CSV table of C-alpha atoms in Angstrom, one decimal:
chain,number,residue,atom,x,y,z
E,85,MET,CA,13.8,11.1,-5.3
E,86,LYS,CA,11.6,12.4,-2.4
E,87,THR,CA,11.0,9.3,-0.3
E,88,LEU,CA,8.7,8.6,2.7
E,89,TYR,CA,9.4,5.5,4.8
E,90,ILE,CA,6.7,4.4,7.2
E,91,ASP,CA,7.8,2.2,10.1
E,92,CYS,CA,4.8,0.0,11.1
E,93,SER,CA,6.6,-2.0,13.9
E,94,MET,CA,3.6,-1.2,16.1
E,95,GLY,CA,1.0,-1.4,13.4
E,96,ALA,CA,-0.8,1.5,11.9
E,97,ALA,CA,-4.0,3.5,12.6
E,98,GLY,CA,-5.4,6.6,11.0
E,99,ASP,CA,-4.8,9.0,13.9
E,100,MET,CA,-1.2,7.8,14.3
E,101,LEU,CA,-0.4,8.3,10.6
E,102,THR,CA,-2.0,11.8,10.8
E,103,ALA,CA,0.1,12.7,13.9
E,104,ALA,CA,3.4,11.3,12.4
E,105,LEU,CA,2.9,13.0,9.0
E,106,LEU,CA,1.9,16.3,10.7
E,107,GLU,CA,5.3,16.4,12.5
E,108,LEU,CA,7.0,16.6,9.0
E,109,LEU,CA,5.4,20.0,8.2
E,110,PRO,CA,7.1,23.3,9.0
E,111,ASP,CA,3.8,25.0,10.0
E,112,ARG,CA,1.7,22.5,11.9
E,113,GLU,CA,-0.7,24.9,13.4
E,114,ALA,CA,-1.8,26.3,10.0
E,115,PHE,CA,-2.4,22.7,8.8
E,116,VAL,CA,-4.5,21.8,11.9
E,117,ALA,CA,-6.5,25.0,11.4
E,118,ARG,CA,-7.1,23.9,7.8
E,119,LEU,CA,-8.3,20.5,9.0
E,120,ASN,CA,-10.7,22.1,11.5
E,121,ARG,CA,-12.2,24.2,8.8
E,122,LEU,CA,-13.3,21.0,7.0
E,123,PRO,CA,-17.1,20.7,7.2
E,124,ILE,CA,-17.0,17.2,8.7
E,125,PRO,CA,-20.0,17.2,11.1
E,126,GLY,CA,-18.8,17.8,14.7
E,127,VAL,CA,-15.2,16.8,14.1
E,128,VAL,CA,-12.3,18.6,15.8
E,129,PHE,CA,-8.6,17.8,15.5
E,130,THR,CA,-6.4,18.6,18.5
E,131,PRO,CA,-2.7,17.6,18.4
E,132,GLU,CA,-1.0,17.0,21.8
E,133,GLU,CA,2.6,16.3,22.8
E,134,ARG,CA,2.9,12.9,24.3
E,135,PHE,CA,5.7,10.5,25.4
E,136,THR,CA,5.9,6.7,25.0
E,137,CYS,CA,8.9,4.8,26.6
E,138,GLY,CA,10.6,8.2,26.9
E,139,ILE,CA,10.2,9.0,23.2
E,140,ARG,CA,8.5,12.4,22.4
E,141,GLY,CA,5.9,12.5,19.7
E,142,THR,CA,2.4,13.8,18.8
E,143,HIS,CA,-0.9,12.3,19.6
E,144,MET,CA,-3.8,13.4,17.5
E,145,HIS,CA,-7.1,13.7,19.3
E,146,VAL,CA,-10.1,13.5,16.9
E,147,SER,CA,-13.3,14.3,18.7
E,148,ILE,CA,-16.7,13.7,17.1
E,149,LEU,CA,-19.7,15.6,18.3
E,150,GLY,CA,-17.8,16.6,21.4
E,151,GLU,CA,-16.4,13.1,22.4
E,152,GLU,CA,-13.2,11.3,21.3
E,153,GLU,CA,-13.6,7.7,20.1
E,154,GLY,CA,-12.8,5.4,23.0
E,155,PRO,CA,-14.0,2.6,25.2
E,156,GLU,CA,-17.3,4.2,25.8
E,157,HIS,CA,-18.5,3.2,22.3
E,158,ASP,CA,-19.8,-0.3,22.0
E,159,HIS,CA,-17.9,-0.8,18.7
E,160,ASP,CA,-14.6,0.0,20.3
E,161,HIS,CA,-13.2,-3.5,20.2
E,162,ASP,CA,-12.5,-4.1,23.9
E,163,HIS,CA,-10.1,-6.9,24.3
E,164,GLU,CA,-10.9,-10.3,25.7
E,165,HIS,CA,-8.0,-12.5,26.7
E,166,GLY,CA,-9.2,-13.8,30.1
E,167,HIS,CA,-7.5,-10.8,31.7
E,168,SER,CA,-7.3,-7.1,30.9
E,169,HIS,CA,-5.2,-5.7,28.0
E,170,ASP,CA,-5.3,-2.0,27.1
E,171,HIS,CA,-5.8,-1.1,23.5
E,172,GLY,CA,-2.8,0.1,21.7
E,173,HIS,CA,-4.3,2.7,19.4
E,174,ASP,CA,-7.0,5.2,19.1
E,175,HIS,CA,-9.3,3.1,16.9
E,176,ASP,CA,-10.7,4.0,13.5
E,177,HIS,CA,-13.9,2.3,14.6
E,178,GLU,CA,-15.4,2.2,11.1
E,179,HIS,CA,-16.5,-1.4,11.0
E,180,GLY,CA,-19.5,-1.9,8.8
E,181,HIS,CA,-22.4,-4.2,8.9
E,182,SER,CA,-25.6,-4.8,7.0
E,183,HIS,CA,-29.1,-3.7,8.0
E,184,ASP,CA,-30.4,-7.1,9.0
E,185,HIS,CA,-27.8,-8.3,11.5
E,186,GLY,CA,-30.2,-7.8,14.4
E,187,HIS,CA,-27.9,-6.0,16.7
E,188,PRO,CA,-29.3,-2.9,18.3
E,189,HIS,CA,-27.0,0.3,18.3
E,190,HIS,CA,-27.5,3.7,19.8
E,191,HIS,CA,-25.7,5.3,16.8
E,192,THR,CA,-27.2,6.1,13.5
E,193,HIS,CA,-25.5,4.8,10.4
E,194,ARG,CA,-24.2,6.0,7.0
E,195,SER,CA,-24.1,4.1,3.7
E,196,PRO,CA,-21.2,4.2,1.3
E,197,SER,CA,-23.2,6.5,-1.0
E,198,GLU,CA,-23.9,8.9,1.9
E,199,LEU,CA,-20.2,8.9,2.8
E,200,SER,CA,-19.3,9.6,-0.8
E,201,ALA,CA,-21.7,12.6,-0.8
E,202,LEU,CA,-20.1,13.8,2.5
E,203,ILE,CA,-16.7,13.6,0.9
E,204,ASP,CA,-17.9,15.6,-2.0
E,205,SER,CA,-19.2,18.3,0.4
E,206,LEU,CA,-15.7,18.8,1.8
E,207,ALA,CA,-14.6,20.7,-1.3
E,208,LEU,CA,-11.3,19.0,-1.4
E,209,PRO,CA,-8.8,19.2,-4.3
E,210,GLU,CA,-9.9,16.7,-6.9
E,211,ASP,CA,-7.0,14.3,-6.5
E,212,VAL,CA,-7.4,14.3,-2.7
E,213,SER,CA,-11.1,13.7,-3.0
E,214,ARG,CA,-10.3,10.8,-5.3
E,215,ASP,CA,-7.8,9.3,-2.8
E,216,VAL,CA,-10.3,9.6,0.1
E,217,LYS,CA,-13.0,7.9,-1.8
E,218,ALA,CA,-10.6,5.2,-3.0
E,219,VAL,CA,-9.4,4.4,0.6
E,220,TYR,CA,-13.0,4.3,1.9
E,221,ALA,CA,-13.9,2.0,-1.1
E,222,LEU,CA,-11.2,-0.4,0.0
E,223,ILE,CA,-12.7,-0.5,3.5
E,224,ALA,CA,-16.3,-0.9,2.2
E,225,GLY,CA,-15.1,-3.7,-0.1
E,226,ALA,CA,-13.4,-5.5,2.8
E,227,GLU,CA,-16.5,-5.2,5.0
E,228,SER,CA,-18.7,-6.5,2.1
E,229,ARG,CA,-16.5,-9.5,1.7
E,230,VAL,CA,-16.4,-10.2,5.5
E,231,HIS,CA,-20.2,-9.9,5.9
E,232,GLY,CA,-21.1,-11.6,2.6
E,233,VAL,CA,-23.4,-8.7,1.5
E,234,PRO,CA,-23.1,-6.2,-1.4
E,235,VAL,CA,-21.2,-3.0,-0.8
E,236,SER,CA,-24.5,-1.1,-1.2
E,237,GLU,CA,-25.8,-2.9,1.9
E,238,ILE,CA,-22.9,-2.1,4.1
E,239,HIS,CA,-23.6,0.6,6.7
E,240,PHE,CA,-21.1,2.3,9.0
E,241,HIS,CA,-21.6,3.5,12.5
E,242,GLU,CA,-22.2,7.3,12.4
E,243,VAL,CA,-19.5,8.2,14.9
E,244,GLY,CA,-17.0,5.6,13.5
E,245,ALA,CA,-17.7,6.7,10.0
E,246,LEU,CA,-17.0,10.3,10.7
E,247,ASP,CA,-13.8,9.4,12.7
E,248,ALA,CA,-12.5,7.4,9.7
E,249,VAL,CA,-13.4,10.1,7.2
E,250,ALA,CA,-11.5,12.6,9.3
E,251,ASP,CA,-8.4,10.4,9.6
E,252,ILE,CA,-8.4,9.4,5.9
E,253,THR,CA,-9.0,13.0,4.8
E,254,ALA,CA,-6.2,14.3,7.0
E,255,VAL,CA,-3.7,11.7,5.8
E,256,CYS,CA,-4.6,12.3,2.1
E,257,LEU,CA,-4.2,16.1,2.6
E,258,LEU,CA,-0.9,15.6,4.4
E,259,LEU,CA,0.5,13.4,1.6
E,260,LYS,CA,-0.7,15.9,-1.0
E,261,GLU,CA,1.2,18.6,0.9
E,262,LEU,CA,4.4,16.5,1.2
E,263,ALA,CA,4.1,15.1,-2.3
E,264,PRO,CA,6.5,12.1,-1.9
E,265,GLU,CA,7.7,10.5,-5.1
E,266,GLN,CA,7.7,7.1,-3.4
E,267,ILE,CA,6.3,5.6,-0.2
E,268,VAL,CA,8.0,2.6,1.2
E,269,VAL,CA,6.3,0.8,4.1
E,270,SER,CA,7.8,-1.7,6.5
E,271,PRO,CA,6.2,-5.1,7.1
E,272,VAL,CA,3.1,-4.5,9.3
E,273,HIS,CA,2.9,-5.7,12.9
E,274,VAL,CA,-0.7,-6.7,13.4
E,275,GLY,CA,-0.6,-7.7,17.1
E,276,SER,CA,-2.0,-10.9,18.5
E,277,GLY,CA,-4.9,-12.3,20.6
E,278,THR,CA,-8.6,-11.4,20.1
E,279,VAL,CA,-10.7,-8.3,20.0
E,280,ARG,CA,-14.3,-7.6,21.0
E,281,CYS,CA,-16.5,-5.7,18.6
E,282,ALA,CA,-20.3,-5.3,18.1
E,283,HIS,CA,-20.5,-8.7,16.5
E,284,GLY,CA,-18.6,-10.6,19.2
E,285,ILE,CA,-15.1,-11.7,19.9
E,286,LEU,CA,-12.9,-11.9,16.8
E,287,PRO,CA,-9.2,-12.9,16.2
E,288,VAL,CA,-6.5,-10.4,15.5
E,289,PRO,CA,-6.1,-9.1,12.9
E,290,ALA,CA,-9.8,-8.5,12.6
E,291,PRO,CA,-11.4,-10.0,9.4
E,292,ALA,CA,-11.7,-6.7,7.5
E,293,THR,CA,-8.2,-5.8,8.4
E,294,ALA,CA,-7.0,-9.2,7.3
E,295,CYS,CA,-8.7,-8.7,3.9
E,296,LEU,CA,-7.1,-5.3,3.4
E,297,LEU,CA,-3.6,-6.7,4.3
E,298,GLU,CA,-3.8,-9.6,1.8
E,299,GLY,CA,-0.6,-9.7,-0.3
E,300,ILE,CA,1.2,-7.3,2.2
E,301,PRO,CA,4.0,-8.6,4.4
E,302,VAL,CA,2.7,-8.8,8.0
E,303,TYR,CA,3.6,-10.5,11.2
E,304,GLY,CA,2.3,-11.1,14.7
E,305,GLY,CA,4.2,-11.0,18.0
E,306,SER,CA,4.0,-10.9,21.7
E,307,VAL,CA,2.0,-7.6,21.9
E,308,ARG,CA,-1.6,-8.5,22.8
E,309,GLY,CA,-4.1,-6.3,21.0
E,310,GLU,CA,-5.1,-5.1,17.6
E,311,LEU,CA,-2.2,-2.9,16.3
E,312,CYS,CA,-3.4,-2.4,12.8
E,313,THR,CA,-6.9,-1.0,12.2
E,314,PRO,CA,-8.9,-1.2,9.0
E,315,THR,CA,-8.3,2.5,8.3
E,316,GLY,CA,-4.6,2.1,8.8
E,317,ALA,CA,-4.5,-1.0,6.5
E,318,ALA,CA,-6.5,0.7,3.8
E,319,LEU,CA,-4.3,3.8,3.8
E,320,LEU,CA,-1.2,1.7,3.6
E,321,ARG,CA,-2.6,-0.4,0.8
E,322,HIS,CA,-3.7,2.6,-1.3
E,323,PHE,CA,-0.6,4.8,-0.9
E,324,ALA,CA,2.4,2.4,-0.6
E,325,THR,CA,4.7,2.2,-3.6
E,326,ARG,CA,6.1,-1.0,-2.1
E,327,PHE,CA,6.6,-2.8,1.2
E,328,GLY,CA,10.0,-3.8,2.5
E,329,SER,CA,13.0,-2.6,4.5
E,330,MET,CA,14.0,1.0,4.9
E,331,PRO,CA,15.8,2.1,1.7
E,332,LEU,CA,19.2,3.8,1.5
E,333,MET,CA,18.1,7.4,2.1
E,334,ARG,CA,19.3,10.7,3.4
E,335,THR,CA,16.8,11.5,6.1
E,336,ARG,CA,15.7,15.1,6.4
E,337,ALA,CA,12.9,14.8,9.0
E,338,ILE,CA,11.3,12.2,11.3
E,339,GLY,CA,7.7,12.2,12.6
E,340,CYS,CA,6.4,10.2,15.5
E,341,GLY,CA,2.7,9.5,16.0
E,342,ILE,CA,1.8,8.1,19.4
E,343,GLY,CA,-1.2,6.0,20.4
E,344,THR,CA,-3.2,6.2,23.6
E,345,LYS,CA,-2.0,3.2,25.6
E,346,GLU,CA,1.3,2.1,27.0
E,347,PHE,CA,3.1,-1.2,26.3
E,348,GLU,CA,6.6,-2.4,27.1
E,349,GLN,CA,7.4,-1.5,23.5
E,350,ALA,CA,7.1,2.2,22.4
E,351,ASN,CA,3.6,2.6,21.1
E,352,CYS,CA,4.3,4.8,18.1
E,353,LEU,CA,4.3,4.9,14.3
E,354,ARG,CA,7.4,6.7,12.8
E,355,VAL,CA,7.8,8.2,9.4
E,356,PHE,CA,11.1,9.1,7.8
E,357,TRP,CA,11.3,11.8,5.2
E,358,GLY,CA,14.3,12.1,3.0
E,359,GLU,CA,15.8,11.5,-0.4
E,360,THR,CA,17.0,8.5,-2.4
E,361,ASP,CA,19.0,8.5,-5.6
E,362,SER,CA,17.1,5.5,-6.8
E,363,ASP,CA,15.8,2.4,-5.3
E,364,PRO,CA,18.9,0.2,-4.6
E,365,THR,CA,17.1,-2.0,-2.1
E,366,GLU,CA,14.3,-3.5,-4.1
E,367,GLU,CA,14.1,-7.1,-3.0
E,368,MET,CA,13.4,-9.7,-5.7
E,369,LEU,CA,13.3,-13.5,-5.8
E,370,GLU,CA,15.0,-15.7,-8.3
E,371,LEU,CA,13.0,-18.9,-8.7
E,372,SER,CA,14.8,-21.5,-10.8
E,373,CYS,CA,14.4,-25.1,-12.0
E,374,ASN,CA,16.2,-27.5,-14.3
E,375,VAL,CA,14.2,-29.6,-16.9
E,376,ASP,CA,15.4,-32.0,-19.5
E,377,ASP,CA,12.1,-33.5,-20.7
E,378,MET,CA,10.2,-30.5,-22.1
E,379,THR,CA,9.9,-29.4,-25.6
E,380,ALA,CA,10.9,-25.8,-26.7
E,381,GLU,CA,7.2,-25.1,-27.3
E,382,GLU,CA,6.3,-26.2,-23.7
E,383,ILE,CA,9.0,-24.1,-22.2
E,384,ALA,CA,7.9,-21.1,-24.3
E,385,TYR,CA,4.3,-21.6,-23.1
E,386,ALA,CA,5.4,-21.8,-19.5
E,387,GLY,CA,7.3,-18.6,-19.9
E,388,GLU,CA,4.1,-16.9,-21.2
E,389,ARG,CA,2.1,-18.1,-18.2
E,390,LEU,CA,4.8,-16.9,-15.9
E,391,PHE,CA,4.8,-13.4,-17.3
E,392,GLU,CA,0.9,-13.4,-17.1
E,393,GLY,CA,1.4,-14.3,-13.4
E,394,GLY,CA,3.5,-11.3,-12.6
E,395,ALA,CA,7.0,-12.4,-13.4
E,396,HIS,CA,9.4,-9.5,-14.1
E,397,GLU,CA,11.8,-11.6,-16.1
E,398,VAL,CA,11.8,-15.1,-17.5
E,399,TYR,CA,14.8,-16.6,-19.3
E,400,THR,CA,16.4,-19.9,-20.1
E,401,VAL,CA,20.0,-21.1,-20.2
E,402,ALA,CA,21.2,-24.3,-21.9
E,403,ILE,CA,22.8,-26.6,-19.3
E,404,GLY,CA,24.2,-30.1,-19.0
E,405,MET,CA,22.4,-32.5,-16.6
E,406,LYS,CA,23.0,-35.9,-15.2
E,407,LYS,CA,23.8,-38.8,-17.6
E,408,SER,CA,25.2,-36.1,-20.0
E,409,ARG,CA,21.7,-35.1,-21.1
E,410,PRO,CA,21.2,-31.5,-22.4
E,411,GLY,CA,18.7,-29.6,-20.4
E,412,THR,CA,17.3,-26.1,-19.7
E,413,LEU,CA,17.6,-23.9,-16.7
E,414,LEU,CA,14.4,-21.9,-16.4
E,415,ARG,CA,14.7,-18.8,-14.2
E,416,THR,CA,12.0,-16.4,-13.1
E,417,ILE,CA,12.5,-13.1,-11.4
E,418,CYS,CA,9.5,-11.9,-9.3
E,419,LYS,CA,8.5,-9.9,-6.3
E,420,PRO,CA,8.3,-11.7,-2.9
E,421,ALA,CA,4.5,-11.0,-2.8
E,422,ASP,CA,4.1,-13.1,-6.0
E,423,ARG,CA,6.1,-16.1,-4.8
E,424,GLU,CA,3.2,-18.5,-4.3
E,425,LYS,CA,1.6,-17.6,-7.6
E,426,ILE,CA,4.8,-18.1,-9.5
E,427,LEU,CA,5.5,-21.4,-7.8
E,428,ARG,CA,2.1,-22.7,-8.7
E,429,ILE,CA,2.7,-21.8,-12.3
E,430,LEU,CA,6.1,-23.4,-12.4
E,431,PHE,CA,4.8,-26.7,-11.0
E,432,ALA,CA,1.7,-26.6,-13.2
E,433,HIS,CA,3.4,-25.9,-16.5
E,434,THR,CA,6.8,-27.5,-16.2
E,435,THR,CA,7.9,-31.0,-15.4
E,436,THR,CA,10.2,-30.0,-12.5
E,437,ILE,CA,9.7,-31.5,-9.1
E,438,GLY,CA,11.7,-28.8,-7.2
E,439,VAL,CA,12.3,-25.1,-7.4
E,440,ARG,CA,15.3,-23.2,-6.0
E,441,GLU,CA,14.9,-19.8,-4.4
E,442,ASN,CA,17.5,-17.0,-4.1
E,443,VAL,CA,16.8,-13.6,-2.6
E,444,THR,CA,18.4,-10.9,-4.6
E,445,ARG,CA,18.2,-7.1,-5.0
E,446,ARG,CA,18.1,-5.1,-8.2
E,447,TYR,CA,19.1,-1.6,-9.0
E,448,VAL,CA,16.8,0.2,-11.4
E,449,LEU,CA,16.5,3.6,-13.0
E,450,ASP,CA,13.4,5.7,-12.4
E,451,ARG,CA,11.1,5.1,-15.3
E,452,SER,CA,8.3,7.1,-16.9
E,453,VAL,CA,6.3,7.1,-20.1
E,454,GLU,CA,5.4,10.2,-22.1
E,455,THR,CA,3.4,10.7,-25.3
E,456,VAL,CA,4.7,13.0,-28.0
E,457,SER,CA,2.6,14.5,-30.8
E,458,THR,CA,4.1,14.2,-34.3
E,459,ASP,CA,2.9,14.6,-37.9
E,460,LEU,CA,2.1,10.9,-37.9
E,461,GLY,CA,0.2,11.0,-34.7
E,462,PRO,CA,1.1,10.4,-31.1
E,463,ILE,CA,4.1,8.2,-30.2
E,464,ARG,CA,5.0,6.9,-26.8
E,465,ARG,CA,8.5,7.1,-25.3
E,466,LYS,CA,10.0,5.5,-22.3
E,467,ILE,CA,12.3,7.6,-20.2
E,468,SER,CA,14.8,6.2,-17.7
E,469,ARG,CA,16.8,8.4,-15.3
E,470,GLY,CA,19.2,7.9,-12.4
E,471,TYR,CA,22.8,7.3,-11.5
E,472,GLY,CA,23.7,10.3,-13.7
E,473,VAL,CA,22.2,9.0,-16.9
E,474,THR,CA,19.0,9.7,-18.9
E,475,ARG,CA,17.8,7.3,-21.6
E,476,VAL,CA,14.9,7.9,-24.0
E,477,LYS,CA,13.5,5.1,-26.1
E,478,THR,CA,10.5,5.2,-28.5
E,479,GLU,CA,8.2,2.1,-28.2
E,480,TYR,CA,8.8,-0.5,-30.8
E,481,GLU,CA,5.1,-0.5,-32.0
E,482,ALA,CA,5.3,3.2,-32.7
E,483,LEU,CA,8.5,2.8,-34.6
E,484,ALA,CA,7.2,-0.1,-36.6
E,485,ARG,CA,4.1,1.9,-37.6
E,486,ILE,CA,6.2,4.9,-38.7
E,487,ALA,CA,8.5,2.6,-40.7
E,488,ARG,CA,5.5,1.1,-42.5
E,489,GLU,CA,3.8,4.3,-43.2
E,490,LYS,CA,6.9,6.2,-44.4
E,491,ASN,CA,8.5,3.1,-46.0
E,492,LEU,CA,11.6,3.4,-43.8
E,493,SER,CA,13.9,1.0,-42.1
E,494,LEU,CA,13.4,0.6,-38.4
E,495,ARG,CA,16.7,2.5,-37.8
E,496,GLU,CA,15.5,5.4,-40.0
E,497,ALA,CA,12.2,5.4,-38.2
E,498,ARG,CA,13.9,5.7,-34.9
E,499,GLU,CA,16.0,8.7,-36.2
E,500,TRP,CA,12.9,10.3,-37.6
E,501,ALA,CA,11.0,9.9,-34.3
E,502,ALA,CA,13.9,11.4,-32.4
E,503,ALA,CA,14.0,14.4,-34.7
E,504,ALA,CA,10.2,14.8,-34.6
E,505,ALA,CA,10.1,14.8,-30.8
């Protein structure tokens, strides 16, 4: 399986993702020329070799109307900590606001509908255009939530909007070119401290970024500054297959995107391109509790609610409890991101007063679903591959329908479906 692993130990920004992914291509000049042919008003991409803490990488300059986004723009988030702190990244400066906020700006603005029309004008491949719009919709939705106004009333600074469209489009095109089968992203370092924007001094992560990172593993640290931008967060949220540690993979290439400022820690975003046989490092949680005062119906209902809440597995085991009372072990398997939701359901719908947690890993086959046309209409089949095996299983409902319509046993229906496919 072609796998892309993104190391966000110094956060993520659109220009850094672009630079890192660009390093994975065999013909970088041709791709940059392709980017510069995009009719994004006044935008020019210029890659430059740069070093951070002795590590070589690429910095991607994105100039808009002849100037690169930087401290000269009033929406550039200059840091305020009582003393000077350089910014760690070229910003994606796309923070939105509504018309009536009362702050004067020397830039014009673009609405979400105008940005959608701009994206349409780029004549991108249909799937790439869809991705670009989806990423920008995430940003607009976050800004809408932060400012408490409808998405239609959110307007983005002209220069910042073009900068973000350029970064998002570049990343979407690069991922189209690479075509990874899975994208694994490390926990995201968001930085610490505060950040100055057009609306005042805000905590890190900035509110829109925090919204976009909900449900994603993040952490702060000693680095003072905003390491993850809204554009970086939206791109990760849209494209990540999952978040976690680096999978067991055979690395074929490594890309390094470097930011503009220097820290004690190397200011770079790295991407690892390689192959995995499957996903042997998928981290899961086992949440278990013992009960001896619930009916079978109550336990079954709790199981239904746990599945609705995102549990991958729910099962029971008969156990003996104190005072020789028969009881039930109720165990739920879920993703770490669903821990709080599953815990709430367990406490709400069981009589337990404590839940045990074990971190575990599961090994899974790659799974897909296909629909096959037959004389009795379409039937869906689940296909699992990996570890040298391939399994094909027709969905039960399709088999039951065939059995009823042809007056067959379920076994005979399964044989008929296999022959028809």
